[in-house]
């Protein structure tokens, strides 16, 4: 089974993934969690399953519901609308005139289904029934022109809007401060005419990644973009957040795949991309890619596509240490050849991932995963193997690779039952230049260990590299510890410490999660006041009433 | 001899290249020009050599002179200063206080040496002694802090500035409308500490490309950036104009080499680039790359470097037609392997380039040049050869490749004697997606033939592809015809027709020459009013008094 065979599922809000699939925490993991002091909290054990998914939630028609944990502090009864504020009430009336009333919803269930994303704090707030961040209404425009009309109307009425497609943000990218209308892009799911000569196709922003692959498969093409959010994320979200997928070594980042784009703003359309590359001023595609809804709503993109690979092959490699493995993958990133997938776990992540340490031949060390897609993969595989062996690696064979491949979308599924068990599980990531990575990794780990240790919940911190470039790479951290009394505040404190450490060590605040509201302050510190003011000035041009995702990405001017 | 062995020469203003080298127009070419109606004009034959280069011009010390054609309409006597305007007089005093008087020049020769660039209209204006576009003063800041101080002072005094480094603009990028001070960056020529782990180095904006290669050579590295302006162009110019070199297939464009940058603006410093890639908002490096001095002066960049290639190999290939060759190079661009250099001339350019048609084995058709650099080039060469042969190509061997390699920086040298002979010679370029290239090429050719034909000077139009991407490629046109009475106006009319054709056929107005003043209107049409307003808004943030290269890149707000 390949990515294009995965079903197009509507995520169950508040709980990750295809509701048809369930994951149980392995017994060994439960034992390990006990060592971290993890205990079930809040609910009487065995009495209820908090936040149980509703399989009908978020279906293609409006009216989807998020199940709400009964007895929560601020309960929202599914089906009942929270009172719509006067400003929004006018907007709802106006938007219904524009789109037809069937495409404008103030239903409580629909609005709850569009509340926040999938960070651990989001899931915890969901479980607590916290309705902050809930849109006043949800609209479902059917075309670029609809989006233009919605933005013009909301601008006139002074009503904030936030684009919503996959809804998989893990950085607070869907919940601005204050009242807002969610613009659900699911109807913008067109697959445009294929340009087989140029190998490009136009895709609607609301198209799911899974749906895009399913549509391209019979034509013989693939995007090759497979982030861990693949089962839920959308084309527009990929573009607006500069997503990077697990096959980035071979296929590149999503911002490298986009060659053209159409953006709706309150003042009209921005259309970019006459050529793959140009010297006609700055590459403005790169101004709207990563703009997270703050500079307009990307309604479609023209993307580079590639022929579907004839062969796929994944294998594991062992290195004596993370430092040795880092040196090895750097050689591939700098001198090639590059495999399609290249990942390196540190000692802690290797130990946790491998229930059976015999995979490493009983030896200590770290595991790398190397994947190949395309034609004649055997030649590249042999060349890569030569480099890795020369750098001290030992081949672990195809089984280790296949284990990773089969489990690669499972990690987020595991988070929900871990939260149920009373564990706090969250991830964060950064990137930097090769020479700074060891220091950056140590600084972030130390900050997390210190902050959570000081709070009485010493963590396990795992790390891997999953995106490599000639001059540097990403670092992805997974943190597990016991939940404190207020786990949202607990994580906020730890995250702030980690963000400060990233800044001090010269890394970027995010390699592929985006900025949202969570990273807004760190982002402002990273790029500096003149760059922030520059973006705010662009925002004033396209969005003079400041209705586009206020407070997301950019601090208020 | 490789690029790093080329001498660091100061270009002779008004005439291209190393003054120690001379080029004569081949007899066969002179005969061909006669067919186009080309006749020597203006000067009595044999009496004088117009615009003879002065070998001392533009040396490292201020005081360089441009030779001026005696008897021209508006003669500037070298050594005599044109009267400095009152606004500038205050600025000169203030700048001398800031930098020391030895680094501020109002000398006529120095100012004349900083007047305009190297487009054919620029050369024609030079020959006519046209002093429009001459700076009121030239300053030579010695550091980023000096540039900041210069910009702050000029902003306070309301004096426009234009950065000047290599001075090789061919799009009017050095001559804004109105009075201005040229900021010559030649003293910003540092080569920072090498980061061998990350393979990066910081280079000053005023460093010549030749000097950068000479500095990197003993360390074992290269940038691999070799535009045709290589003998004169600078690192800062590469960055500010999104330059692309002859080895772009292997080394990428300059904007892909830049991983970090420091920009001076009237309001302070912008410092970008914490990681090779990031999802922390839009990639703002791409907002300042290509900003052509309008959004600040790039004072240094951190660039990716690569080990110097162990081997180099160039060869020629013949295809039956441009269409067949285009299909062949597209296969390499899309499915690989990519050589380091990949160029394809059309039928007309092939015929003109090859004095000896026997190179094509006496057959008609077009020539491609394929170059390899690196290690184990034989393997890649064999794989490329297989693709090209499969696409209908016939190998022409190494001699054709070496002929191109040896002559690759000679073309601009030939322009000056051709102008002396009464020919109008100029180039223009565009890029587009593969499926649109044939139409784009035909549209531009037709527009040039029609416009110049209507003016009574039917042209020869040559074309090649020299930069390829997965989804498209560049098109580079060379135009030769007889000079009309007013050759500047003659070319303006032809260029406008070509630009209109590019826009209508969906191409970009420039692939690697930049916007300057020449492409400003076409650029505004290409990206649309909201994008232009967005850039103008950024400009107002960093440059509230609008002193940075006013009228270059952006129309006045």
Short mmCIF file of C-alpha atoms in Angstrom, two decimals, chain A residues 195-200 241-243 253 255-256 259-260 265 267-292 295 302-307 330 334-335 429 431-436 469-473 502-515 523 525-535 537-538 540-542 553, chain B residues 195-200 241-243 253 255-256 259-260 265 267-292 295 302-307 330 334-335 429 431-436 469-473 502-515 523 525-535 537-538 540-542 553:
data_model
loop_
_atom_site.label_atom_id
_atom_site.label_comp_id
_atom_site.label_asym_id
_atom_site.label_seq_id
_atom_site.Cartn_x
_atom_site.Cartn_y
_atom_site.Cartn_z
CA UNK A 195 0.45 19.89 -18.11
CA UNK A 196 2.42 16.78 -18.95
CA UNK A 197 5.10 18.69 -20.85
CA UNK A 198 5.86 21.01 -17.95
CA UNK A 199 4.87 18.40 -15.37
CA UNK A 200 2.64 20.75 -13.46
CA UNK A 241 2.75 26.83 6.28
CA UNK A 242 5.77 25.77 4.16
CA UNK A 243 5.23 22.12 4.93
CA UNK A 253 9.81 20.78 0.49
CA UNK A 255 7.49 25.44 -1.01
CA UNK A 256 9.94 24.07 -3.59
CA UNK A 259 5.59 27.14 -9.11
CA UNK A 260 2.47 29.30 -9.20
CA UNK A 265 -7.30 39.08 -0.42
CA UNK A 267 -8.54 43.92 -1.99
CA UNK A 268 -8.55 41.39 -4.79
CA UNK A 269 -6.46 38.67 -6.36
CA UNK A 270 -2.70 38.14 -6.37
CA UNK A 271 -1.57 35.80 -9.16
CA UNK A 272 2.07 34.72 -9.20
CA UNK A 273 4.29 32.35 -11.18
CA UNK A 274 5.04 32.99 -14.86
CA UNK A 275 8.11 30.78 -14.88
CA UNK A 276 9.86 28.24 -12.67
CA UNK A 277 12.39 30.91 -11.73
CA UNK A 278 12.81 34.56 -12.61
CA UNK A 279 14.89 37.61 -11.83
CA UNK A 280 11.86 39.88 -12.03
CA UNK A 281 12.28 41.33 -8.56
CA UNK A 282 12.00 39.30 -5.37
CA UNK A 283 10.38 35.86 -5.67
CA UNK A 284 7.02 36.94 -4.28
CA UNK A 285 5.70 33.37 -4.26
CA UNK A 286 7.94 33.09 -1.22
CA UNK A 287 6.16 36.02 0.41
CA UNK A 288 2.78 34.30 0.28
CA UNK A 289 4.09 30.78 0.89
CA UNK A 290 4.35 30.63 4.67
CA UNK A 291 2.02 33.57 5.19
CA UNK A 292 -0.44 31.39 7.15
CA UNK A 295 -1.67 37.99 3.86
CA UNK A 302 0.32 25.17 -9.49
CA UNK A 303 2.65 22.43 -8.36
CA UNK A 304 5.46 20.45 -9.90
CA UNK A 305 4.61 16.75 -10.14
CA UNK A 306 6.76 13.69 -10.78
CA UNK A 307 6.18 10.30 -12.31
CA UNK A 330 25.82 15.14 6.22
CA UNK A 334 26.62 17.51 0.76
CA UNK A 335 28.23 15.14 -1.70
CA UNK A 429 11.25 21.20 15.96
CA UNK A 431 16.65 23.65 12.05
CA UNK A 432 20.13 25.08 11.81
CA UNK A 433 23.44 24.84 10.04
CA UNK A 434 25.39 21.59 10.40
CA UNK A 435 28.15 23.08 12.54
CA UNK A 436 25.62 24.36 15.07
CA UNK A 469 20.16 20.25 3.19
CA UNK A 470 23.68 20.90 1.96
CA UNK A 471 24.29 23.45 4.70
CA UNK A 472 22.22 22.10 7.59
CA UNK A 473 19.29 20.04 8.81
CA UNK A 502 16.56 27.70 20.16
CA UNK A 503 16.88 31.44 19.76
CA UNK A 504 20.03 31.62 21.87
CA UNK A 505 21.65 28.73 19.98
CA UNK A 506 20.93 30.38 16.61
CA UNK A 507 18.29 27.96 15.31
CA UNK A 508 15.01 28.84 13.65
CA UNK A 509 11.86 28.62 15.78
CA UNK A 510 10.29 26.12 13.37
CA UNK A 511 11.45 24.02 10.44
CA UNK A 512 8.05 22.82 9.22
CA UNK A 513 5.31 23.32 11.82
CA UNK A 514 4.82 27.00 11.14
CA UNK A 515 4.34 30.01 13.39
CA UNK A 523 9.29 34.50 15.33
CA UNK A 525 12.48 37.99 17.80
CA UNK A 526 14.01 35.76 15.11
CA UNK A 527 13.46 38.02 12.11
CA UNK A 528 13.64 41.33 13.95
CA UNK A 529 11.48 44.44 14.08
CA UNK A 530 12.13 45.77 10.55
CA UNK A 531 11.19 42.45 8.96
CA UNK A 532 8.07 42.19 11.12
CA UNK A 533 7.09 45.77 10.26
CA UNK A 534 7.64 44.94 6.59
CA UNK A 535 5.21 42.04 6.76
CA UNK A 537 2.96 46.77 5.97
CA UNK A 538 2.22 44.18 3.29
CA UNK A 540 -2.10 46.61 5.52
CA UNK A 541 -1.96 46.77 1.72
CA UNK A 542 -3.90 43.58 1.06
CA UNK A 553 1.92 34.77 12.37
CA UNK B 195 32.49 26.99 8.03
CA UNK B 196 33.78 23.73 6.57
CA UNK B 197 31.20 21.63 8.42
CA UNK B 198 28.24 23.58 7.04
CA UNK B 199 30.10 24.48 3.84
CA UNK B 200 29.27 28.15 4.08
CA UNK B 241 19.56 40.84 -8.97
CA UNK B 242 19.02 37.05 -8.58
CA UNK B 243 21.83 36.25 -10.94
CA UNK B 253 21.15 30.02 -9.20
CA UNK B 255 19.54 33.01 -4.96
CA UNK B 256 19.71 29.28 -4.21
CA UNK B 259 21.58 31.00 3.02
CA UNK B 260 21.95 34.20 5.02
CA UNK B 265 18.54 50.19 5.42
CA UNK B 267 16.15 52.45 9.49
CA UNK B 268 18.78 49.90 10.51
CA UNK B 269 19.88 46.35 9.84
CA UNK B 270 17.93 43.35 8.60
CA UNK B 271 19.68 40.07 9.38
CA UNK B 272 18.22 36.89 7.90
CA UNK B 273 19.09 33.21 7.72
CA UNK B 274 19.14 31.06 10.85
CA UNK B 275 18.85 27.81 8.94
CA UNK B 276 19.05 26.52 5.37
CA UNK B 277 15.26 26.32 5.31
CA UNK B 278 12.55 27.18 7.79
CA UNK B 279 8.79 27.38 8.20
CA UNK B 280 9.07 30.52 10.31
CA UNK B 281 6.83 32.62 8.08
CA UNK B 282 7.65 33.56 4.51
CA UNK B 283 11.28 33.09 3.42
CA UNK B 284 12.21 36.74 3.72
CA UNK B 285 15.66 36.16 2.23
CA UNK B 286 13.67 35.94 -1.00
CA UNK B 287 12.19 39.37 -0.37
CA UNK B 288 15.62 41.04 -0.25
CA UNK B 289 17.22 38.84 -2.91
CA UNK B 290 16.19 40.50 -6.13
CA UNK B 291 15.33 43.80 -4.45
CA UNK B 292 17.98 45.64 -6.51
CA UNK B 295 14.73 47.77 -0.11
CA UNK B 302 26.42 33.83 3.69
CA UNK B 303 26.69 31.46 0.76
CA UNK B 304 26.82 27.74 0.26
CA UNK B 305 30.13 26.62 -1.22
CA UNK B 306 31.20 23.36 -2.83
CA UNK B 307 34.48 21.51 -3.16
CA UNK B 330 13.82 18.66 -20.98
CA UNK B 334 13.00 16.35 -15.51
CA UNK B 335 14.37 12.84 -15.12
CA UNK B 429 15.90 37.07 -22.02
CA UNK B 431 11.73 32.18 -18.97
CA UNK B 432 8.58 30.11 -18.96
CA UNK B 433 7.15 26.65 -18.50
CA UNK B 434 8.23 23.98 -20.98
CA UNK B 435 4.86 23.70 -22.67
CA UNK B 436 4.84 27.42 -23.44
CA UNK B 469 14.38 23.53 -14.40
CA UNK B 470 12.01 20.62 -13.97
CA UNK B 471 9.04 22.68 -15.07
CA UNK B 472 10.58 25.09 -17.58
CA UNK B 473 13.61 26.95 -18.86
CA UNK B 502 6.70 38.17 -23.51
CA UNK B 503 3.84 39.37 -21.36
CA UNK B 504 1.20 38.22 -23.81
CA UNK B 505 2.81 34.79 -24.15
CA UNK B 506 2.92 34.31 -20.38
CA UNK B 507 6.68 34.53 -19.86
CA UNK B 508 8.52 36.49 -17.20
CA UNK B 509 10.09 39.78 -18.22
CA UNK B 510 13.54 38.61 -17.11
CA UNK B 511 15.13 35.35 -16.11
CA UNK B 512 18.45 36.68 -14.83
CA UNK B 513 19.12 40.26 -15.99
CA UNK B 514 16.89 41.90 -13.41
CA UNK B 515 14.38 44.73 -13.58
CA UNK B 523 7.48 44.04 -14.16
CA UNK B 525 2.26 44.50 -15.22
CA UNK B 526 3.66 41.02 -14.57
CA UNK B 527 3.11 40.87 -10.82
CA UNK B 528 0.06 43.12 -10.67
CA UNK B 529 -0.92 46.17 -8.62
CA UNK B 530 -1.38 44.47 -5.23
CA UNK B 531 2.07 42.89 -5.37
CA UNK B 532 3.64 46.18 -6.44
CA UNK B 533 1.84 48.03 -3.65
CA UNK B 534 3.07 45.39 -1.23
CA UNK B 535 6.69 45.99 -2.22
CA UNK B 537 4.80 49.31 1.44
CA UNK B 538 7.89 47.36 2.50
CA UNK B 540 8.19 52.74 3.04
CA UNK B 541 8.99 50.76 6.21
CA UNK B 542 12.73 50.44 5.62
CA UNK B 553 12.63 48.06 -9.67
#
